[in-house]
PDB file of C-alpha atoms in Angstrom:
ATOM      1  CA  UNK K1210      -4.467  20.194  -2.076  1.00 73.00           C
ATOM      2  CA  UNK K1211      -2.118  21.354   0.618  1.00 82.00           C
ATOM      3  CA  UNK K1212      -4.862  23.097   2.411  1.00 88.00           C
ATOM      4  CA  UNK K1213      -7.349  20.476   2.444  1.00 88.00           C
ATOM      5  CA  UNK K1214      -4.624  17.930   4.142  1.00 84.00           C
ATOM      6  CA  UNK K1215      -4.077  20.794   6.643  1.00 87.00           C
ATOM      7  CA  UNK K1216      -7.824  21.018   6.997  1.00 87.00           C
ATOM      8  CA  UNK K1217      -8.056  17.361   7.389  1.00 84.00           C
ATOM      9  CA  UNK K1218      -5.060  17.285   9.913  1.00 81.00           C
ATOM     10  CA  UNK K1219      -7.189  20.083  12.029  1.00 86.00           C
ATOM     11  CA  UNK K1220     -10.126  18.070  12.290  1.00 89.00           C
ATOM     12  CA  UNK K1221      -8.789  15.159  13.816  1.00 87.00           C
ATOM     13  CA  UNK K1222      -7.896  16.663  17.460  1.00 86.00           C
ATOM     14  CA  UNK K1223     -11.229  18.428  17.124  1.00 90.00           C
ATOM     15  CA  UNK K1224     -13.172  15.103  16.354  1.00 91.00           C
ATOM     16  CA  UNK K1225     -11.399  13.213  18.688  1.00 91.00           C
ATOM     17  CA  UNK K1226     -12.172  16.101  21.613  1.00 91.00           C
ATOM     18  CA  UNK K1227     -15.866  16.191  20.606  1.00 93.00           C
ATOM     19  CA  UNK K1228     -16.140  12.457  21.147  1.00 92.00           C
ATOM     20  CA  UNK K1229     -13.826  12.229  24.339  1.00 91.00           C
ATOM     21  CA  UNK K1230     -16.111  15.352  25.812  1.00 92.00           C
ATOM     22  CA  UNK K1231     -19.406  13.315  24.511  1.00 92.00           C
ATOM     23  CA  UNK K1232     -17.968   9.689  26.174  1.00 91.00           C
ATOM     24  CA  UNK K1233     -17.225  12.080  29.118  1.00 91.00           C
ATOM     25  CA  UNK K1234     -20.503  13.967  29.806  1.00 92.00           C
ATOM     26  CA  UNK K1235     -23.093  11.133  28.332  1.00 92.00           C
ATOM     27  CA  UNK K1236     -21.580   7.610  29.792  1.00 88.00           C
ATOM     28  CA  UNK K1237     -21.047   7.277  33.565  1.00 91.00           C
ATOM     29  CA  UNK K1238     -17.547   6.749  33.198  1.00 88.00           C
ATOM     30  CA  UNK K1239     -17.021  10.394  33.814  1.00 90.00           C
ATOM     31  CA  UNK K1240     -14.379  12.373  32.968  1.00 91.00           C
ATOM     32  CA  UNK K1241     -11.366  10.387  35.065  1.00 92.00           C
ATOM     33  CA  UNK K1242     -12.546   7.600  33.170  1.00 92.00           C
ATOM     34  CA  UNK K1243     -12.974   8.803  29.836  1.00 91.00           C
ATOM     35  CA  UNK K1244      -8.904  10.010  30.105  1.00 91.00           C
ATOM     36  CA  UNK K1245      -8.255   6.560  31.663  1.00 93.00           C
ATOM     37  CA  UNK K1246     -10.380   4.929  28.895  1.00 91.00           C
ATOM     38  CA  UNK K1247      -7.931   6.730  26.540  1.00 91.00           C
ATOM     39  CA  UNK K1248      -4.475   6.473  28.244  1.00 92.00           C
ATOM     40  CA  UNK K1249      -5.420   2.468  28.868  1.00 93.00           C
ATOM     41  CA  UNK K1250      -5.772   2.157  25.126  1.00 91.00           C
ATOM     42  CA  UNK K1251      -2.822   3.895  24.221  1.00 89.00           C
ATOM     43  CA  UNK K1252      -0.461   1.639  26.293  1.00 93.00           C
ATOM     44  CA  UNK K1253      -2.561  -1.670  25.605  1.00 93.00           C
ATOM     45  CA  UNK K1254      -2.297  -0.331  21.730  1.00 91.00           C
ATOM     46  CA  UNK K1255       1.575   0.526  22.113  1.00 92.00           C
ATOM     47  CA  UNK K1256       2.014  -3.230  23.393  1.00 95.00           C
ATOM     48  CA  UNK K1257       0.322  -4.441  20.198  1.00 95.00           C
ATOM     49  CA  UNK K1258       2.324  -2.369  18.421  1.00 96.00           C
ATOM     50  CA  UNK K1259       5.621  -3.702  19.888  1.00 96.00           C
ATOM     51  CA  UNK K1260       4.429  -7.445  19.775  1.00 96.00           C
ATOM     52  CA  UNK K1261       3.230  -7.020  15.963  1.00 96.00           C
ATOM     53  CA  UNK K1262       6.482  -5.074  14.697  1.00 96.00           C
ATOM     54  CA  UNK K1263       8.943  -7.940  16.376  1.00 97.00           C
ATOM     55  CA  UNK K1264       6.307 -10.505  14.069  1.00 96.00           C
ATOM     56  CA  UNK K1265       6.601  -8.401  11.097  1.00 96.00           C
ATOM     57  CA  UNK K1266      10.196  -8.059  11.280  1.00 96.00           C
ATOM     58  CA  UNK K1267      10.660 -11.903  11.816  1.00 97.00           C
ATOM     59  CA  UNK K1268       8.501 -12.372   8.410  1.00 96.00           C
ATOM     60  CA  UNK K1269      10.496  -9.653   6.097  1.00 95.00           C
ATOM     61  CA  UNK K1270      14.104 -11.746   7.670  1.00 96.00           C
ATOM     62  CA  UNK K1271      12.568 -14.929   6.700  1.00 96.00           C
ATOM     63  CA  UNK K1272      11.265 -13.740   2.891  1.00 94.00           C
ATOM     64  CA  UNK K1273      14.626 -12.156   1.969  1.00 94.00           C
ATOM     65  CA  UNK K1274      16.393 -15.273   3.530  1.00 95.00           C
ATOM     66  CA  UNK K1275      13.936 -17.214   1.011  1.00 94.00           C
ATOM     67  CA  UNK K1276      15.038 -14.901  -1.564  1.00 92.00           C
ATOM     68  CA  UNK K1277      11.658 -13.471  -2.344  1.00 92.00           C
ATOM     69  CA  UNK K1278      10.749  -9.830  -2.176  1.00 90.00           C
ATOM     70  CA  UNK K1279       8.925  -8.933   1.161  1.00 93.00           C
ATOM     71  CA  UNK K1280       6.276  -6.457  -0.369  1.00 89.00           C
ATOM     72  CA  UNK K1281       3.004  -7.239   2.053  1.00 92.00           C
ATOM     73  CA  UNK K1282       5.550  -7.134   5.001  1.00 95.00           C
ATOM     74  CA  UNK K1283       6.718  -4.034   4.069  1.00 94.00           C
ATOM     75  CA  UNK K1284       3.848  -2.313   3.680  1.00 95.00           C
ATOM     76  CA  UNK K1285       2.597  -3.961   7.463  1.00 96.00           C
ATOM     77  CA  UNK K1286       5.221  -2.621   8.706  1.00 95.00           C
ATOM     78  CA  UNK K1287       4.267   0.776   7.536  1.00 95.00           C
ATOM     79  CA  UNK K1288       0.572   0.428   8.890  1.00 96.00           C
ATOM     80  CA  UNK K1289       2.550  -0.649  12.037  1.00 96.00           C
ATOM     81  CA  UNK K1290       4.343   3.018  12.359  1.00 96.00           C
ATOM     82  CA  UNK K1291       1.075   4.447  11.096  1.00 94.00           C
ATOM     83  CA  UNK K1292      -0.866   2.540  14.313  1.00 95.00           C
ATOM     84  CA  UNK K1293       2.079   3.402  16.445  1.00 94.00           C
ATOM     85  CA  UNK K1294       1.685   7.451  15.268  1.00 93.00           C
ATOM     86  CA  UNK K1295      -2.638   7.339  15.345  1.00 92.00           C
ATOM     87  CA  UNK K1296      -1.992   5.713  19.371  1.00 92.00           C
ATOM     88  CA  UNK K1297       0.620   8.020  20.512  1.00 89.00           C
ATOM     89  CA  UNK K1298      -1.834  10.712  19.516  1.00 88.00           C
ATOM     90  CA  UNK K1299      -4.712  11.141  22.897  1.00 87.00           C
ATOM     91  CA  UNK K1300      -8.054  10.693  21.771  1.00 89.00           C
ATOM     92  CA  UNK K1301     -10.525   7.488  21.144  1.00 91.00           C
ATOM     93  CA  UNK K1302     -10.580   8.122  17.726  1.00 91.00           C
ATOM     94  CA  UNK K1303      -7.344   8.029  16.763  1.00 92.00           C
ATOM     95  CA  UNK K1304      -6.705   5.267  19.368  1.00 92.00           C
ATOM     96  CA  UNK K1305      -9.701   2.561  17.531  1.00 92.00           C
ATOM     97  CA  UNK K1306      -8.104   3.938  13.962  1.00 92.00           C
ATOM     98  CA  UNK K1307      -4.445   2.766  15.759  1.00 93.00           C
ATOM     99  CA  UNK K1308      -5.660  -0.601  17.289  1.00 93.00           C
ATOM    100  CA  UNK K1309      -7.702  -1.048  13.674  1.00 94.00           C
ATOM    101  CA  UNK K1310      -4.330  -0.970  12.102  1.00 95.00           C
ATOM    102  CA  UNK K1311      -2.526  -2.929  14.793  1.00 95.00           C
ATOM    103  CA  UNK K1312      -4.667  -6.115  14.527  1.00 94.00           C
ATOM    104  CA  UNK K1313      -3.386  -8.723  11.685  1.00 93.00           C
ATOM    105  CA  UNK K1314      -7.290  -9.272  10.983  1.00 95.00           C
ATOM    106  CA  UNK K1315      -8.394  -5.676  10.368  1.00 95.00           C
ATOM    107  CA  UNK K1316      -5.046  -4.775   9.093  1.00 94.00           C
ATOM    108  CA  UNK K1317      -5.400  -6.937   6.262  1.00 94.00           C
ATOM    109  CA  UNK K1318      -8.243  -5.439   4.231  1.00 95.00           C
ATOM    110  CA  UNK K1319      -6.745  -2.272   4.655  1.00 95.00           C
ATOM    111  CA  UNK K1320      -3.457  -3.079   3.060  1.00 94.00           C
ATOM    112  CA  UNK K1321      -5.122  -5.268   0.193  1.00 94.00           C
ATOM    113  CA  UNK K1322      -7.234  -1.914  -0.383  1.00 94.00           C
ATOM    114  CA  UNK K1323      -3.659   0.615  -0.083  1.00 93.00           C
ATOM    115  CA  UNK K1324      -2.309  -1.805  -2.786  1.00 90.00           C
ATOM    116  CA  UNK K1325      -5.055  -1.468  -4.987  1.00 90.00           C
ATOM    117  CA  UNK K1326      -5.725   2.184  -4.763  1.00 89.00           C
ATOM    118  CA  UNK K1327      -2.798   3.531  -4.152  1.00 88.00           C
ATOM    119  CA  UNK K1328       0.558   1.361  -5.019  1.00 87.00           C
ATOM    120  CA  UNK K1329      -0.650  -0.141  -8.379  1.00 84.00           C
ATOM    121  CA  UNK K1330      -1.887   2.999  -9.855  1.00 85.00           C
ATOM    122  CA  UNK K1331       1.593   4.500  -8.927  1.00 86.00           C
ATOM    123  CA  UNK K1332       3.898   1.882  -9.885  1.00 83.00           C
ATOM    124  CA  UNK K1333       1.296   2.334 -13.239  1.00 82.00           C
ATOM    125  CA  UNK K1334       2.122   5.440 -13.287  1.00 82.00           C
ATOM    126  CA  UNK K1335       5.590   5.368 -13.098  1.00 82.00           C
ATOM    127  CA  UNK K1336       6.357   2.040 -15.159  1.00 80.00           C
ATOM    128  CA  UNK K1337       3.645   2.341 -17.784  1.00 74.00           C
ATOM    129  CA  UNK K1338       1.550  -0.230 -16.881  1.00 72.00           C
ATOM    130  CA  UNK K1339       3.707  -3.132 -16.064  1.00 72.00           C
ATOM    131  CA  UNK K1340       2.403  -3.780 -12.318  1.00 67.00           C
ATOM    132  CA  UNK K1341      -1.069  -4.583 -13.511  1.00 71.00           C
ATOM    133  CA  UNK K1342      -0.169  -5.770 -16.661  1.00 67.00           C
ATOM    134  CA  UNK K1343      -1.634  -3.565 -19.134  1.00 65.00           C
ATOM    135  CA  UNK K1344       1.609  -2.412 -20.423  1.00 61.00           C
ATOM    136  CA  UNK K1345       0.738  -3.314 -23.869  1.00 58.00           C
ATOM    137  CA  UNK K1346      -3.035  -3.387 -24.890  1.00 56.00           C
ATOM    138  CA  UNK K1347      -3.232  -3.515 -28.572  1.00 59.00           C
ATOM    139  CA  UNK K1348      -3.793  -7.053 -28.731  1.00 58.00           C
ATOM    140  CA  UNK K1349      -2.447  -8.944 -31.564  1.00 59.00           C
ATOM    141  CA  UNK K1350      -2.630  -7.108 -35.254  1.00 55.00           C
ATOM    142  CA  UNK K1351      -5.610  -7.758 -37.808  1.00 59.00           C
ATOM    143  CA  UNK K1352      -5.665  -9.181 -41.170  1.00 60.00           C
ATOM    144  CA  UNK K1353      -4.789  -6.163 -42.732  1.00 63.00           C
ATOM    145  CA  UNK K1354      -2.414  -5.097 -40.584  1.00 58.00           C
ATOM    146  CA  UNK K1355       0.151  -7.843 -41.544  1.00 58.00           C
ATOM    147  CA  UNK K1356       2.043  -7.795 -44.692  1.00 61.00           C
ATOM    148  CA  UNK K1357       3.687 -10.269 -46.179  1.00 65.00           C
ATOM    149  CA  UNK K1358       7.780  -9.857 -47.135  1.00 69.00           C
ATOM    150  CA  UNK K1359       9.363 -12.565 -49.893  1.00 71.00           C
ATOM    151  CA  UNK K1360      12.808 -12.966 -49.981  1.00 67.00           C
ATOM    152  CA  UNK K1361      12.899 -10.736 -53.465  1.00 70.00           C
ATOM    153  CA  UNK K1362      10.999  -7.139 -51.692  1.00 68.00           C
ATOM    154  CA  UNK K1363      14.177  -6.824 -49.813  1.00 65.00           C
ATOM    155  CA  UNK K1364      18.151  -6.779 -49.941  1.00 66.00           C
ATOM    156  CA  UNK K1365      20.376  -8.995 -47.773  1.00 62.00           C
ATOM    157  CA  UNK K1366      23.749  -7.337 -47.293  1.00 64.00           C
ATOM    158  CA  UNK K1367      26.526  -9.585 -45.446  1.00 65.00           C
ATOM    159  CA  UNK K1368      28.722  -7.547 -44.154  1.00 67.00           C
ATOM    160  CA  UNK K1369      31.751 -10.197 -44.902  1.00 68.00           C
ATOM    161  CA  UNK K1370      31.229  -9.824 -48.367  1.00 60.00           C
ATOM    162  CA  UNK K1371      30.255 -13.617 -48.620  1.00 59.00           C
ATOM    163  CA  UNK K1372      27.699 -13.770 -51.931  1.00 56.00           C
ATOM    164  CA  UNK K1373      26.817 -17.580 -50.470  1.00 56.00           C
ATOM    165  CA  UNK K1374      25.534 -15.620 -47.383  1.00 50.00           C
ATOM    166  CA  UNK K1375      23.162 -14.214 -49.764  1.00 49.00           C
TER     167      UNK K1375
END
C-alpha cells in the first residue's frame, strides 16, 4: 500500500510536467506564458485560499459560540490546507485540483463525498456502527423468540429481609 501512494505521489510532478510541456509547445502562449499561466494561478489560488480560510474560521467561531459541533467546517478547513498544499505545488494540474478545492461550489460535493466514503465508514469502524445508525440490526424479536415469565418461574429476594416486599 505504501508503494502505490509513493507511486501515486511520483506521478503527479510527472503529469503535471507533461501537461505544462504540452500547454507550452501546442498553445501559442509559449513557454513564458505557460510558467506565467502557472505562477498567476498559484497567487490568484493562494488569495482564495486566504479569503476562504478567514470565512471558514468565522463559521467554526460562530457554531461553537451556538454550541453546536462544527463538523462540515472542519473538514473545509481541511480541503482549505489541502488547496493551499495542491497550489503551492507548480504545475496546472495541481493548481485546477487546488482552485477545485478552494471554491465553496466545487468544494462542496467533494466534502459530502469525503464524508460518505471515508469518515462514516471510519467512525463505523471504530464505534460499531453508531454514525450511520446500524449499530443494532436485529430488528425486534419473533414470536418465538419471546417467552413469557409469571411471577411463580422466578424468586424475588429483598435484600431487607421484608417478606411484604415479596
Amino acid at each position: 500500500m505504501l508503494l502505490r501512494i509513493l507511486g501515486l505521489l511520483l506521478l503527479i510532478p510527472l503529469f503535471d510536467m507533461v501537461v505544462l510541456v504540452a500547454v507550452a509547445t501546442q498553445t501559442p502562449l509559449g513557454w513564458v506564458g505557460a510558467v506565467a499561466l502557472v505562477v498567476l494561478t498559484a497567487l490568484i489560488g493562494m488569495l482564495l485560499v486566504r479569503a476562504e480560510g478567514r470565512h471558514t474560521a468565522q463559521k467554526i467561531q460562530s457554531q461553537i459560540q451556538r454550541g453546536s459541533l462544527p463538523g462540515d467546517e472542519l473538514l473545509d478547513g481541511g480541503l482549505l490546507i489541502a488547496a493551499g498544499a495542491f497550489l503551492l505545488t507548480p504545475g496546472l494540474v495541481t493548481d485546477l485540483v487546488g482552485l477545485v478545492l478552494v471554491v465553496p461550489v466545487t468544494r462542496w460535493p467533494v466534502r459530502k463525498a469525503i464524508k460518505r466514503w471515508l469518515v462514516i465508514p471510519y467512525l463505523d469502524r471504530k464505534m460499531g456502527g453508531i454514525a450511520s445508525g446500524v449499530a443494532y440490526g436485529g430488528g425486534f424479536p419473533d414470536e418465538e423468540d419471546t417467552y413469557d415469565v409469571d411471577a411463580e418461574s422466578y424468586e424475588v429476594h429483598d435484600p431487607d429481609g421484608d417478606p411484604s416486599r415479596e
